[in-house]
Amino acid sequence: KAGVTQTPRYLIKTRGQQVTLSCSPISGHRSVSWYQQTPGQGLQFLFEYFSETQRNKGNFPGRFSGRQFSNSRSEMNVSTLELGDSALYLCASSPGLATYNEQFFGPGTRLTVL
Amino acid sequence: DAKTTQPPSMDCAEGRAANLPCNHSTISGNEYVYWYRQIHSQGPQYIIHGLKNNETNEMASLIITEDRKSSTLILPHATLRDTAVYYCIVRGGSARQLTFGSGTQLTVLP
């Protein structure tokens, strides 16, 4: 099976812009979770989608949003980018709800905000 | 989620067993112990998880103490490619996501 894929792998944006990141889960997996990783804060949970519905949300401002499509692919959007949004954004898929299953991570999208 | 405590760094000689400890003294009865690792600039990789019995798979063994307050991840024959940050995570019950701590930086030395 192909692993979790994320596009793009690298992205450079400027403050105030918005960005959309994409994640394709492992075939047959229905849950997609998103994480932000920075040197200062480590890996932090953003949100989880299952069957096109957001099931869980971390402690991030409303500028961070996401959605999931009927084929389980997911996108996350960050609006009004700030310098502090520079990070590695990781998505992880699991067969069912992440609560009850191990998660398989993609390679990440490295976002740089200038 | 119960908090976990791991040493910040460890070294291991190539070919020897790497034993990575984790303390989770506040773990509750329905919480599992998960281990992930992250090689520099890659996404975390699932290794193994367990509830109370010891577990083994092709990558590693997980030894959980009888009182479940601590566990050890064992990589039986460490290679240079096992150099990574290893995260011990306790999760279950109402906890819906993985909460990563600082992990242990394992360096396998030639």
Tab-separated table of C-alpha atoms in Angstrom:
chain	number	residue	atom	x	y	z
A	1	LYS	CA	0.000	0.000	0.000
A	2	ALA	CA	1.162	3.503	-0.695
A	3	GLY	CA	1.819	5.579	2.388
A	4	VAL	CA	0.385	8.906	3.402
A	5	THR	CA	1.207	11.591	0.878
A	6	GLN	CA	1.323	15.316	1.470
A	7	THR	CA	1.564	18.119	-1.022
A	8	PRO	CA	3.355	20.354	-1.445
A	9	ARG	CA	6.458	19.274	0.440
A	10	TYR	CA	7.827	22.796	0.751
A	11	LEU	CA	6.099	26.149	0.661
A	12	ILE	CA	7.191	29.734	1.155
A	13	LYS	CA	4.604	32.403	1.874
A	14	THR	CA	4.570	35.930	3.234
A	15	ARG	CA	2.745	37.297	6.237
A	16	GLY	CA	-0.936	37.890	5.681
A	17	GLN	CA	-1.277	35.343	2.903
A	18	GLN	CA	-3.241	32.154	3.198
A	19	VAL	CA	-2.148	28.605	2.425
A	20	THR	CA	-3.808	25.260	1.715
A	21	LEU	CA	-2.057	21.983	2.393
A	22	SER	CA	-3.232	18.621	1.112
A	23	CYS	CA	-3.077	15.117	2.559
A	24	SER	CA	-3.991	11.803	0.951
A	25	PRO	CA	-4.356	9.018	3.521
A	26	ILE	CA	-3.462	5.395	3.095
A	27	SER	CA	-6.050	3.663	0.935
A	28	GLY	CA	-8.936	2.485	3.092
A	29	HIS	CA	-8.107	4.775	6.009
A	30	ARG	CA	-10.946	7.038	7.032
A	31	SER	CA	-9.366	9.221	9.661
A	32	VAL	CA	-6.952	12.053	9.001
A	33	SER	CA	-5.293	14.047	11.761
A	34	TRP	CA	-3.143	17.141	11.383
A	35	TYR	CA	-0.198	18.177	13.560
A	36	GLN	CA	2.108	21.175	13.685
A	37	GLN	CA	5.750	20.705	14.623
A	38	THR	CA	8.022	23.578	15.605
A	39	PRO	CA	11.382	23.539	17.406
A	40	GLY	CA	9.926	25.429	20.349
A	41	GLN	CA	6.582	23.690	20.846
A	42	GLY	CA	7.275	20.238	19.485
A	43	LEU	CA	4.485	18.221	17.897
A	44	GLN	CA	1.042	19.664	18.567
A	45	PHE	CA	-2.316	18.298	17.528
A	46	LEU	CA	-4.448	20.516	15.271
A	47	PHE	CA	-7.558	18.501	14.415
A	48	GLU	CA	-8.898	15.150	13.274
A	49	TYR	CA	-11.396	14.398	10.543
A	50	PHE	CA	-13.350	11.195	10.178
A	51	SER	CA	-16.073	10.585	7.610
A	52	GLU	CA	-15.901	14.218	6.485
A	53	THR	CA	-16.600	15.506	10.008
A	54	GLN	CA	-14.225	17.172	12.416
A	55	ARG	CA	-14.117	14.868	15.432
A	56	ASN	CA	-11.523	16.504	17.605
A	57	LYS	CA	-9.740	19.822	17.744
A	58	GLY	CA	-6.577	21.056	19.388
A	59	ASN	CA	-5.880	24.436	20.892
A	60	PHE	CA	-5.225	26.521	17.792
A	61	PRO	CA	-6.849	29.774	16.644
A	62	GLY	CA	-9.651	29.830	14.104
A	63	ARG	CA	-7.188	30.805	11.371
A	64	PHE	CA	-6.432	27.103	11.181
A	65	SER	CA	-9.186	25.120	9.528
A	66	GLY	CA	-9.591	21.897	7.662
A	67	ARG	CA	-11.929	19.696	5.763
A	68	GLN	CA	-12.196	16.153	4.524
A	69	PHE	CA	-13.631	14.926	1.279
A	70	SER	CA	-15.694	11.843	0.562
A	71	ASN	CA	-12.581	9.994	-0.630
A	72	SER	CA	-10.978	10.709	2.788
A	73	ARG	CA	-8.458	13.149	1.359
A	74	SER	CA	-8.045	16.155	3.601
A	75	GLU	CA	-6.950	19.743	3.302
A	76	MET	CA	-5.958	22.213	5.942
A	77	ASN	CA	-6.019	25.944	5.479
A	78	VAL	CA	-4.209	28.654	7.370
A	79	SER	CA	-5.397	32.184	6.771
A	80	THR	CA	-3.665	35.470	7.546
A	81	LEU	CA	-0.296	33.804	7.982
A	82	GLU	CA	1.983	34.899	10.792
A	83	LEU	CA	5.726	34.384	11.156
A	84	GLY	CA	5.039	31.923	13.962
A	85	ASP	CA	3.137	29.668	11.598
A	86	SER	CA	6.426	28.568	10.075
A	87	ALA	CA	6.528	24.869	10.869
A	88	LEU	CA	6.440	21.328	9.608
A	89	TYR	CA	2.800	20.334	9.123
A	90	LEU	CA	2.200	16.636	9.412
A	91	CYS	CA	-0.819	14.624	8.577
A	92	ALA	CA	-1.515	11.153	9.868
A	93	SER	CA	-4.077	8.597	8.808
A	94	SER	CA	-5.632	5.676	10.611
A	95	PRO	CA	-8.193	3.061	9.629
A	96	GLY	CA	-10.780	4.290	12.111
A	97	LEU	CA	-10.950	7.002	14.702
A	98	ALA	CA	-7.457	7.880	15.832
A	99	THR	CA	-8.479	7.238	19.422
A	100	TYR	CA	-8.487	3.508	18.860
A	101	ASN	CA	-5.887	3.028	16.167
A	102	GLU	CA	-2.222	3.644	15.515
A	103	GLN	CA	-1.544	6.538	13.191
A	104	PHE	CA	0.633	6.560	10.101
A	105	PHE	CA	2.317	9.845	9.323
A	106	GLY	CA	3.173	11.475	6.038
A	107	PRO	CA	6.482	13.205	5.303
A	108	GLY	CA	5.064	16.626	6.114
A	109	THR	CA	4.848	19.996	4.426
A	110	ARG	CA	7.454	22.488	5.519
A	111	LEU	CA	5.926	25.951	5.531
A	112	THR	CA	8.108	29.017	5.778
A	113	VAL	CA	6.432	32.380	6.396
A	114	LEU	CA	8.532	35.437	5.561
B	1	ASP	CA	-3.528	11.661	28.859
B	2	ALA	CA	-1.091	10.470	31.485
B	3	LYS	CA	2.217	12.307	31.339
B	4	THR	CA	5.377	10.477	30.399
B	5	THR	CA	8.989	11.064	31.397
B	6	GLN	CA	11.861	10.048	29.151
B	7	PRO	CA	15.594	10.761	29.290
B	8	PRO	CA	16.451	13.490	26.791
B	9	SER	CA	19.231	11.522	25.126
B	10	MET	CA	20.914	8.122	24.983
B	11	ASP	CA	23.742	6.538	23.029
B	12	CYS	CA	23.968	2.946	21.900
B	13	ALA	CA	26.667	1.005	20.074
B	14	GLU	CA	25.745	-0.368	16.695
B	15	GLY	CA	24.683	-4.012	16.915
B	16	ARG	CA	23.854	-3.812	20.603
B	17	ALA	CA	20.393	-3.686	22.115
B	18	ALA	CA	18.978	-0.227	22.743
B	19	ASN	CA	16.783	-0.021	25.828
B	20	LEU	CA	14.724	3.142	26.025
B	21	PRO	CA	12.911	3.741	29.327
B	22	CYS	CA	9.688	5.618	29.913
B	23	ASN	CA	7.948	6.487	33.155
B	24	HIS	CA	4.178	6.886	33.188
B	25	SER	CA	3.305	6.646	36.858
B	26	THR	CA	-0.161	8.232	36.449
B	27	ILE	CA	-1.347	5.839	33.753
B	28	SER	CA	-4.912	4.659	34.184
B	29	GLY	CA	-6.330	1.229	33.550
B	30	ASN	CA	-7.659	1.835	30.054
B	31	GLU	CA	-4.661	3.731	28.703
B	32	TYR	CA	-2.249	2.197	26.225
B	33	VAL	CA	1.467	2.853	25.873
B	34	TYR	CA	2.484	3.825	22.346
B	35	TRP	CA	5.947	4.300	20.912
B	36	TYR	CA	6.756	6.360	17.841
B	37	ARG	CA	10.048	7.534	16.445
B	38	GLN	CA	10.992	10.429	14.239
B	39	ILE	CA	14.037	10.477	12.074
B	40	HIS	CA	15.217	13.999	11.380
B	41	SER	CA	12.801	15.994	9.224
B	42	GLN	CA	10.551	13.008	8.520
B	43	GLY	CA	7.098	12.220	9.862
B	44	PRO	CA	6.876	10.118	13.031
B	45	GLN	CA	6.803	6.379	12.516
B	46	TYR	CA	4.650	4.054	14.575
B	47	ILE	CA	6.695	1.362	16.338
B	48	ILE	CA	4.576	-0.581	18.799
B	49	HIS	CA	1.919	-0.269	21.477
B	50	GLY	CA	0.649	-2.287	24.416
B	51	LEU	CA	-1.752	-2.291	27.338
B	52	LYS	CA	-0.248	-4.550	29.994
B	53	ASN	CA	1.289	-7.561	28.318
B	54	ASN	CA	4.704	-7.421	26.723
B	55	GLU	CA	4.554	-7.000	22.973
B	56	THR	CA	6.946	-7.791	20.144
B	57	ASN	CA	6.896	-7.050	16.460
B	58	GLU	CA	9.429	-6.950	13.663
B	59	MET	CA	10.790	-3.625	14.823
B	60	ALA	CA	10.957	-3.809	18.590
B	61	SER	CA	9.799	-5.251	21.893
B	62	LEU	CA	7.804	-3.405	24.517
B	63	ILE	CA	8.188	-4.417	28.131
B	64	ILE	CA	5.585	-2.990	30.523
B	65	THR	CA	6.084	-3.397	34.270
B	66	GLU	CA	3.437	-5.235	36.227
B	67	ASP	CA	2.210	-2.039	37.904
B	68	ARG	CA	2.207	-0.379	34.443
B	69	LYS	CA	4.002	2.682	35.799
B	70	SER	CA	6.911	2.311	33.435
B	71	SER	CA	7.901	0.619	30.220
B	72	THR	CA	10.968	-0.068	28.112
B	73	LEU	CA	11.258	-0.115	24.359
B	74	ILE	CA	13.912	-2.544	23.176
B	75	LEU	CA	15.540	-2.387	19.760
B	76	PRO	CA	17.348	-5.748	19.782
B	77	HIS	CA	20.165	-4.958	17.335
B	78	ALA	CA	20.455	-1.219	16.842
B	79	THR	CA	21.702	0.069	13.501
B	80	LEU	CA	22.798	3.537	12.450
B	81	ARG	CA	19.386	3.979	10.825
B	82	ASP	CA	17.749	3.697	14.242
B	83	THR	CA	19.174	7.088	15.205
B	84	ALA	CA	16.033	9.130	15.856
B	85	VAL	CA	13.906	10.788	18.509
B	86	TYR	CA	11.780	8.185	20.268
B	87	TYR	CA	8.469	9.225	21.776
B	88	CYS	CA	6.634	7.319	24.477
B	89	ILE	CA	2.948	8.260	24.568
B	90	VAL	CA	0.184	7.137	26.857
B	91	ARG	CA	-3.247	7.329	25.371
B	92	GLY	CA	-6.694	5.909	25.753
B	93	GLY	CA	-10.031	6.449	27.377
B	94	SER	CA	-11.310	9.876	26.449
B	95	ALA	CA	-7.986	10.979	24.963
B	96	ARG	CA	-8.520	11.332	21.263
B	97	GLN	CA	-5.170	12.368	19.968
B	98	LEU	CA	-1.510	11.642	20.414
B	99	THR	CA	0.190	14.036	22.783
B	100	PHE	CA	3.890	14.068	22.053
B	101	GLY	CA	6.402	15.002	24.731
B	102	SER	CA	10.054	15.824	24.166
B	103	GLY	CA	11.120	12.230	23.545
B	104	THR	CA	14.548	10.616	23.758
B	105	GLN	CA	17.193	11.350	21.155
B	106	LEU	CA	18.802	7.963	20.509
B	107	THR	CA	22.150	8.091	18.763
B	108	VAL	CA	23.540	4.806	17.495
B	109	LEU	CA	27.312	4.968	17.329
B	110	PRO	CA	29.431	2.987	14.857
